[in-house]
Coordinates of C-alpha atoms in Angstrom, one line a residue:
X30 CA 7.4 -28.0 -43.4
X31 CA 3.7 -28.2 -43.9
X32 CA 1.8 -30.3 -41.3
X33 CA -1.0 -32.7 -42.4
X34 CA -3.9 -31.9 -40.1
X35 CA -6.0 -34.7 -41.6
X36 CA -3.9 -37.2 -39.7
X37 CA -5.5 -36.0 -36.5
X38 CA -9.2 -35.3 -36.0
X39 CA -8.3 -32.4 -33.6
X40 CA -11.3 -33.4 -31.5
X41 CA -9.5 -34.6 -28.4
X42 CA -8.0 -31.2 -27.4
X43 CA -10.4 -28.8 -25.8
X44 CA -8.8 -25.4 -26.9
X45 CA -9.0 -22.6 -24.3
X46 CA -10.8 -19.3 -25.0
X47 CA -11.6 -20.5 -28.6
X48 CA -14.5 -21.3 -30.8
X49 CA -13.6 -25.0 -30.9
X50 CA -16.1 -25.9 -33.6
X51 CA -15.1 -23.1 -35.9
X52 CA -11.4 -23.6 -35.2
X53 CA -11.5 -27.3 -36.0
X54 CA -13.2 -26.6 -39.4
X55 CA -10.5 -24.1 -40.2
X56 CA -7.5 -24.8 -37.9
X57 CA -4.7 -22.3 -37.4
X58 CA -1.7 -24.3 -36.2
X59 CA 1.8 -23.2 -35.5
X60 CA 4.5 -25.8 -36.3
X61 CA 7.6 -23.8 -35.5
X62 CA 8.7 -20.3 -34.3
X63 CA 11.9 -18.3 -34.2
X64 CA 12.5 -14.6 -33.4
X65 CA 9.5 -12.5 -34.4
X66 CA 8.2 -15.1 -36.9
X67 CA 6.2 -18.3 -36.8
X68 CA 5.4 -21.0 -39.4
X69 CA 1.8 -22.2 -39.9
X70 CA 0.8 -25.8 -40.7
X71 CA 0.4 -24.8 -44.4
X72 CA 4.0 -23.7 -44.5
X73 CA 3.2 -20.0 -44.4
X74 CA 5.1 -17.3 -42.5
X75 CA 3.3 -15.5 -39.7
X76 CA 4.7 -12.4 -37.9
X77 CA 3.8 -12.3 -34.2
X78 CA 2.2 -9.0 -33.5
X79 CA 1.3 -9.8 -29.8
X80 CA 4.4 -11.4 -28.5
X81 CA 2.4 -14.6 -28.2
X82 CA 0.1 -13.5 -25.4
X83 CA 2.3 -10.6 -24.4
X84 CA 4.8 -13.1 -23.0
X85 CA 7.7 -13.4 -25.5
X86 CA 9.4 -10.0 -25.8
X87 CA 12.8 -11.5 -26.4
X88 CA 11.6 -13.5 -29.4
X89 CA 10.6 -17.1 -29.9
X90 CA 13.0 -20.0 -29.3
X91 CA 15.8 -17.9 -27.8
X92 CA 18.9 -20.1 -27.9
X93 CA 20.1 -19.0 -24.4
X94 CA 16.8 -20.0 -22.8
X95 CA 16.8 -23.4 -24.6
X96 CA 20.4 -24.0 -23.5
X97 CA 19.7 -23.0 -19.9
X98 CA 16.6 -25.2 -19.6
X99 CA 18.4 -28.1 -21.2
X100 CA 21.3 -27.8 -18.7
X101 CA 19.0 -27.6 -15.7
X102 CA 17.0 -30.6 -16.8
X103 CA 20.2 -32.6 -17.0
X104 CA 20.9 -31.8 -13.4
X105 CA 17.4 -32.3 -11.9
X106 CA 14.0 -32.6 -13.4
X107 CA 12.0 -31.9 -10.2
X108 CA 12.6 -30.8 -6.7
X109 CA 9.8 -30.8 -4.1
X110 CA 9.2 -27.2 -3.1
X111 CA 7.7 -27.8 0.3
X112 CA 10.4 -27.9 3.0
X113 CA 13.2 -28.2 0.5
X114 CA 14.6 -26.3 -2.4
X115 CA 17.2 -25.9 -5.1
X116 CA 19.7 -23.1 -5.9
X117 CA 18.0 -21.9 -9.1
X118 CA 14.8 -20.8 -7.3
X119 CA 16.7 -18.7 -4.8
X120 CA 18.9 -17.2 -7.6
X121 CA 15.8 -16.3 -9.6
X122 CA 14.0 -14.8 -6.6
X123 CA 17.1 -12.6 -5.9
X124 CA 17.3 -11.6 -9.6
X125 CA 13.6 -10.6 -9.8
X126 CA 13.8 -8.8 -6.5
X127 CA 16.6 -6.7 -7.9
X128 CA 14.2 -5.4 -10.6
X129 CA 11.3 -4.7 -8.2
X130 CA 10.7 -1.4 -6.5
X131 CA 12.5 -0.6 -3.3
X132 CA 11.4 -2.7 -0.2
X133 CA 10.2 -5.5 -2.5
X134 CA 12.7 -8.2 -1.3
X135 CA 10.5 -11.3 -1.2
X136 CA 9.2 -13.3 -4.2
X137 CA 6.8 -16.3 -4.2
X138 CA 6.8 -18.5 -7.3
X139 CA 3.6 -19.9 -8.9
X140 CA 2.9 -21.3 -12.4
X141 CA 0.8 -18.6 -14.1
X142 CA -0.7 -15.1 -13.7
X143 CA -4.0 -16.7 -12.6
X144 CA -2.2 -18.5 -9.8
X145 CA -0.4 -15.3 -8.9
X146 CA -3.7 -13.5 -8.4
X147 CA -5.1 -16.2 -6.2
X148 CA -1.9 -16.3 -4.2
X149 CA -2.0 -12.5 -3.8
X150 CA -5.6 -12.8 -2.5
X151 CA -4.5 -15.3 0.1
X152 CA -1.5 -13.1 1.1
X153 CA -3.9 -10.2 1.7
X154 CA -6.1 -12.4 3.8
X155 CA -3.1 -13.7 5.8
X156 CA -1.8 -10.2 6.3
X157 CA -5.0 -8.8 7.8
X158 CA -5.5 -12.0 9.9
X159 CA -2.0 -11.4 11.3
X160 CA -2.9 -7.8 12.0
X161 CA -6.0 -8.9 13.9
X162 CA -8.3 -7.2 11.4
X163 CA -11.6 -8.5 10.1
X164 CA -11.5 -7.3 6.5
X165 CA -13.4 -9.4 4.0
X166 CA -14.1 -7.0 1.1
X167 CA -12.1 -6.6 -2.1
X168 CA -12.2 -3.9 -4.7
X169 CA -11.6 -4.4 -8.4
X170 CA -12.7 -2.6 -11.5
X171 CA -15.0 -2.9 -14.5
X172 CA -13.3 -4.4 -17.5
X173 CA -10.6 -5.8 -15.3
X174 CA -8.9 -9.1 -16.2
X175 CA -7.2 -11.0 -13.4
X176 CA -6.9 -14.5 -14.7
X177 CA -9.3 -17.4 -14.7
X178 CA -8.9 -19.1 -11.4
X179 CA -11.8 -18.6 -9.0
X180 CA -10.2 -15.7 -7.3
X181 CA -9.4 -13.9 -10.5
X182 CA -12.9 -14.6 -11.9
X183 CA -14.3 -13.0 -8.7
X184 CA -12.3 -9.9 -9.4
X185 CA -13.0 -9.9 -13.1
X186 CA -14.8 -7.0 -14.7
X187 CA -15.2 -8.6 -18.1
X188 CA -18.7 -10.0 -18.2
X189 CA -18.1 -13.0 -20.5
X190 CA -15.5 -14.3 -18.1
X191 CA -18.0 -14.3 -15.2
X192 CA -21.5 -15.0 -16.5
X193 CA -21.1 -18.8 -16.8
X194 CA -19.5 -19.1 -13.4
X195 CA -21.9 -17.6 -10.8
X196 CA -20.4 -19.1 -7.6
X197 CA -17.5 -16.7 -7.0
X198 CA -16.0 -15.1 -3.9
X199 CA -18.5 -12.7 -2.3
X200 CA -17.9 -9.1 -1.2
X201 CA -16.2 -7.8 -4.3
X202 CA -17.0 -4.3 -5.3
X203 CA -16.3 -2.8 -8.7
X204 CA -14.9 0.7 -9.5
X205 CA -15.8 2.1 -12.8
X206 CA -13.5 1.5 -15.8
X207 CA -11.5 4.5 -17.1
X208 CA -12.4 4.5 -20.8
X209 CA -14.2 7.7 -21.9
X210 CA -16.2 7.4 -25.1
X211 CA -15.9 11.1 -25.6
X212 CA -12.1 11.0 -25.4
X213 CA -11.1 8.7 -28.3
X214 CA -7.7 8.1 -29.9
X215 CA -5.8 9.1 -26.7
X216 CA -2.1 8.3 -26.8
X217 CA -0.6 7.6 -23.4
X218 CA -2.4 8.6 -20.2
X219 CA -5.7 10.5 -20.6
X220 CA -5.9 14.0 -19.2
X221 CA -9.4 13.4 -17.8
X222 CA -10.6 10.7 -15.4
X223 CA -8.6 11.1 -12.1
X224 CA -11.9 11.5 -10.3
X225 CA -12.8 7.9 -11.1
X226 CA -10.3 6.9 -8.4
X227 CA -12.7 8.4 -5.9
X228 CA -15.0 5.4 -6.5
X229 CA -12.7 3.7 -4.0
X230 CA -13.3 6.6 -1.5
X231 CA -17.0 6.2 -2.0
X232 CA -16.7 2.5 -1.1
X233 CA -14.7 3.4 2.0
X234 CA -17.5 5.8 3.0
X235 CA -20.3 3.3 2.1
X236 CA -18.9 0.1 3.5
X237 CA -16.3 1.4 6.0
X238 CA -12.6 1.5 5.1
X239 CA -11.9 -1.0 7.9
X240 CA -13.8 -3.7 6.0
X241 CA -11.9 -3.4 2.7
X242 CA -8.8 -5.7 2.6
X243 CA -7.3 -4.7 -0.8
X244 CA -7.8 -2.9 -4.1
X245 CA -6.6 -4.9 -7.2
X246 CA -5.8 -3.0 -10.4
X247 CA -4.0 -3.5 -13.6
X248 CA -1.9 -0.3 -13.9
X249 CA -2.8 -0.5 -17.6
X250 CA -5.9 -2.7 -18.2
X251 CA -4.5 -5.0 -20.9
X252 CA -6.7 -7.9 -21.9
X253 CA -9.8 -5.7 -22.2
X254 CA -8.1 -3.6 -25.0
X255 CA -5.4 -1.3 -23.4
X256 CA -6.8 1.3 -21.0
X257 CA -4.1 3.5 -19.6
X258 CA -4.7 5.1 -16.2
X259 CA -5.7 8.8 -16.3
X260 CA -3.1 11.1 -15.0
X261 CA -3.2 11.1 -11.2
X262 CA -5.5 8.1 -11.0
X263 CA -3.0 5.6 -9.5
X264 CA -1.6 8.2 -7.2
X265 CA -5.1 8.8 -5.8
X266 CA -5.8 5.1 -5.3
X267 CA -2.5 4.9 -3.4
X268 CA -3.5 7.8 -1.2
X269 CA -6.9 6.3 -0.4
X270 CA -5.4 2.9 0.4
X271 CA -2.8 4.5 2.7
X272 CA -5.5 6.6 4.5
X273 CA -7.5 3.4 5.3
X274 CA -5.1 0.6 5.8
X275 CA -6.0 -1.0 2.5
X276 CA -3.4 -3.0 0.6
X277 CA -2.9 -1.9 -3.0
X278 CA -2.2 -4.8 -5.4
X279 CA -0.8 -4.2 -8.9
X280 CA -1.5 -6.9 -11.5
X281 CA 1.7 -6.5 -13.6
X282 CA 1.3 -9.8 -15.5
X283 CA 1.2 -8.0 -18.8
X284 CA 3.0 -4.7 -18.0
X285 CA 5.8 -6.3 -16.0
X286 CA 9.4 -6.7 -17.4
X287 CA 9.6 -3.8 -19.8
X288 CA 6.3 -3.6 -21.7
X289 CA 6.0 0.1 -20.9
X290 CA 9.7 0.9 -21.5
X291 CA 10.8 0.4 -17.9
X292 CA 11.0 -2.5 -15.5
X293 CA 7.4 -2.3 -14.3
X294 CA 4.4 0.0 -14.6
X295 CA 5.0 0.9 -10.9
X296 CA 8.3 2.5 -12.1
X297 CA 6.7 4.2 -15.1
X298 CA 3.9 5.8 -13.1
X299 CA 5.9 6.4 -9.9
X300 CA 3.3 4.6 -7.7
X301 CA 4.4 1.7 -5.5
X302 CA 1.9 -1.0 -4.5
X303 CA 2.1 -3.4 -1.5
X304 CA 1.9 -6.5 -3.7
X305 CA 2.7 -7.2 -7.3
X306 CA 1.8 -10.1 -9.5
X307 CA 3.9 -11.2 -12.5
X308 CA 4.1 -13.9 -15.1
X309 CA 4.3 -14.0 -18.9
X310 CA 7.6 -12.3 -19.7
X311 CA 9.2 -13.7 -16.5
X312 CA 10.4 -16.7 -18.6
X313 CA 9.8 -15.1 -22.0
X314 CA 6.8 -17.5 -22.3
X315 CA 9.1 -20.5 -22.6
X316 CA 8.0 -22.3 -19.5
X317 CA 4.9 -21.7 -17.4
X318 CA 5.7 -19.5 -14.4
X319 CA 4.3 -16.7 -12.4
X320 CA 5.4 -14.8 -9.2
X321 CA 4.1 -12.6 -6.5
X322 CA 6.4 -9.9 -5.0
X323 CA 5.6 -8.3 -1.7
X324 CA 7.1 -5.5 0.4
X325 CA 9.2 -6.3 3.4
X326 CA 6.3 -5.0 5.6
X327 CA 3.8 -7.4 4.2
X328 CA 6.2 -10.3 4.4
X329 CA 7.2 -9.5 8.0
X330 CA 3.7 -9.2 9.2
X331 CA 2.7 -12.6 7.8
X332 CA 5.9 -14.3 8.9
X333 CA 6.2 -12.9 12.4
X334 CA 2.7 -14.0 13.5
X335 CA 3.8 -17.7 13.4
X336 CA 5.5 -19.5 16.2
X337 CA 9.1 -20.5 15.7
X338 CA 9.3 -23.6 13.6
X339 CA 5.8 -23.3 12.3
X340 CA 4.8 -22.8 8.6
X341 CA 4.1 -19.1 8.1
X342 CA 2.0 -19.3 5.0
X343 CA -0.1 -22.4 4.2
X344 CA 0.0 -22.1 0.5
X345 CA 2.0 -23.3 -2.5
X346 CA 1.9 -25.4 -5.6
X347 CA 3.5 -28.8 -6.6
X348 CA 5.4 -27.0 -9.3
X349 CA 6.3 -23.8 -7.5
X350 CA 9.8 -22.8 -8.5
X351 CA 10.3 -25.7 -10.9
X352 CA 13.9 -26.1 -11.9
X353 CA 13.2 -25.8 -15.7
X354 CA 11.1 -22.6 -15.1
X355 CA 13.7 -21.1 -12.9
X356 CA 16.4 -21.8 -15.4
X357 CA 14.3 -20.2 -18.1
X358 CA 13.6 -17.2 -15.8
X359 CA 17.3 -16.7 -15.0
X360 CA 18.2 -16.9 -18.7
X361 CA 15.4 -14.4 -19.5
X362 CA 16.6 -11.9 -16.9
X363 CA 20.1 -12.2 -18.3
X364 CA 18.8 -11.6 -21.9
X365 CA 16.9 -8.5 -20.7
X366 CA 20.0 -7.1 -19.2
X367 CA 22.6 -8.1 -21.8
X368 CA 20.5 -7.1 -24.8
X369 CA 19.2 -4.0 -23.2
X370 CA 15.6 -4.9 -24.1
X371 CA 13.9 -2.5 -21.7
X372 CA 15.8 0.4 -23.2
X373 CA 15.1 -1.0 -26.6
X374 CA 11.3 -1.1 -25.9
X375 CA 11.5 2.5 -24.7
X376 CA 13.3 3.6 -27.8
X377 CA 10.9 1.8 -30.2
X378 CA 7.8 3.0 -28.5
X379 CA 7.4 6.3 -30.4
X380 CA 7.8 4.6 -33.8
X381 CA 5.4 1.9 -32.8
X382 CA 2.7 4.2 -31.6
X383 CA 3.1 6.5 -34.6
X384 CA 2.6 3.5 -36.8
X385 CA -0.5 2.2 -34.9
X386 CA -2.1 5.7 -34.8
X387 CA -1.7 6.0 -38.6
X388 CA -4.8 3.7 -38.7
X389 CA -6.9 6.4 -37.0
X390 CA -8.8 7.4 -40.1
X391 CA -9.6 3.9 -41.3
X392 CA -13.4 3.6 -41.7
X393 CA -13.6 0.4 -39.5
X394 CA -11.5 1.8 -36.6
X395 CA -13.5 3.1 -33.7
X396 CA -10.7 3.9 -31.3
X397 CA -7.0 3.4 -30.7
X398 CA -5.4 3.4 -27.2
X399 CA -1.7 3.0 -26.8
X400 CA 1.0 3.3 -24.3
X401 CA 4.5 1.9 -24.3
X402 CA 4.8 -1.2 -26.6
X403 CA 1.1 -2.0 -26.4
X404 CA -1.9 -0.7 -28.2
X405 CA -5.5 -1.6 -28.6
X406 CA -7.2 -1.1 -32.0
X407 CA -10.9 -1.2 -31.5
X408 CA -13.1 -1.9 -34.5
X409 CA -16.6 -0.6 -35.0
X410 CA -19.1 -3.3 -34.2
X411 CA -21.3 -4.7 -36.9
X412 CA -24.1 -5.0 -34.5
X413 CA -23.0 -8.4 -33.1
X414 CA -20.3 -7.6 -30.5
X415 CA -17.1 -9.6 -31.1
X416 CA -18.1 -11.0 -34.5
X417 CA -16.0 -8.5 -36.6
X418 CA -13.0 -9.0 -34.2
X419 CA -13.2 -12.7 -34.5
X420 CA -13.3 -12.5 -38.3
X421 CA -10.4 -10.0 -38.3
X422 CA -8.3 -12.3 -36.1
X423 CA -8.8 -15.3 -38.4
X424 CA -8.3 -13.3 -41.6
X425 CA -5.2 -11.6 -40.2
X426 CA -3.6 -15.0 -39.5
X427 CA -4.0 -16.1 -43.1
X428 CA -2.6 -12.7 -44.2
X429 CA 0.5 -13.6 -42.2
X430 CA 0.1 -12.0 -38.8
X431 CA -0.9 -13.1 -35.3
X432 CA -2.8 -10.6 -33.1
X433 CA -4.7 -11.3 -30.0
X434 CA -8.3 -10.0 -30.1
X435 CA -10.7 -9.4 -27.2
X436 CA -14.1 -8.8 -28.6
X437 CA -13.7 -6.3 -31.4
X438 CA -10.3 -5.0 -30.2
X439 CA -7.0 -6.2 -31.5
X440 CA -4.2 -5.9 -29.1
X441 CA -0.8 -5.2 -30.6
X442 CA 2.3 -5.9 -28.4
X443 CA 5.4 -6.3 -30.5
X444 CA 8.5 -8.1 -29.3
X445 CA 11.2 -5.9 -27.9
X446 CA 13.6 -7.4 -30.5
X447 CA 11.4 -6.2 -33.4
X448 CA 12.9 -3.8 -35.9
X449 CA 11.1 -0.8 -37.5
X450 CA 10.7 -3.0 -40.6
X451 CA 8.7 -5.5 -38.5
X452 CA 6.5 -2.7 -37.2
X453 CA 5.8 -1.6 -40.7
X454 CA 5.0 -5.2 -41.8
X455 CA 2.5 -5.5 -39.0
X456 CA 0.7 -2.3 -39.9
X457 CA 0.7 -3.2 -43.6
X458 CA -0.8 -6.6 -42.9
X459 CA -3.4 -5.2 -40.4
X460 CA -4.4 -2.5 -42.9
X461 CA -4.8 -5.1 -45.7
X462 CA -7.0 -7.2 -43.5
X463 CA -9.2 -4.3 -42.5
X464 CA -9.5 -3.2 -46.1
X465 CA -10.8 -6.7 -47.0
X466 CA -13.3 -7.0 -44.1
X467 CA -17.0 -6.7 -44.9
X468 CA -18.3 -3.2 -44.0

């Protein structure tokens, strides 16, 4: 059913990460969604090419999630998480821990990926404090995205996410990003670039390894436009961290829960961090939720430093482990298992990547980077960075497809329930939109 936007000025809602003035002149509203499709306010059908914001791999409005949340809310709508709890939070923590790498048996719930990063930062601080170490320096990476809370902005390597907010956490050093402009259209992990991990070693030598608390990385840099790690890169970071007592933190908010065809990027690349952040697909995007998983060692060090009966970690949120979110998470975990969605993602990956890389010779395409069920299609700039991408995102929507753009790069991340015909439809709509863009 079409929705009459004229009945609402749209002025009151300040839309995040959006050109508000332009949007309100030409709004793009979704009025319903089911499976891989959404309906816009004009009654048109829109295929979801980015799983929302990479968070709905099991499809929109999954009936099992709706049923689980409804049942939970009939039982309790809120339980205070400080000093009390409810069965669903413990059940979900156990279920998530089962998917995590070996020795990850402790899960802390938050409400978003941004909160997960800030929580991980505080865990790192608490860990080193308990170890009696004075480590106050953090290492991140150019083009990194770690959410929008102040800790994540401090770690951010995306300039536009930082420049308006100068008062961030000090002592954050940036490694170079891994994109090589001379190695375009790489599928999977680049052969070149392992030496870029030695940026961390140079920081050890420059600042002293005993001053660095943690190294934060996205195993695959997602929001910047899909940068897969060069072969050997993550292994080298792990080695340097081990040699210097530095904690390695993987931001798996996008890559977690099957996006690369296995449970986590840590499994795909065979590198185990000390701390992992998660969100998005944890509840299939249905209820806001994030989580931080830690190894037994990190948990024990933080917990054992407190006196009996004392709070071990002075941190948490009012809505940590909310019953509705936990119910959604439990249902999502069951769907992943019962429908075999991680295997389905792995099986669909070759077809998806073949389809995306078929755009290689389009005159407006500068580069394509893909791994698993995610790919970045970078368009050639028209001289004003981000302008062509913004136009493409808007035009693509009205051509019947949603894709998340960062600057001039469209990020495709199909749902794991997508069929080959859906992949074909996405590529057809993207090609049509590129053909119609001004050169």
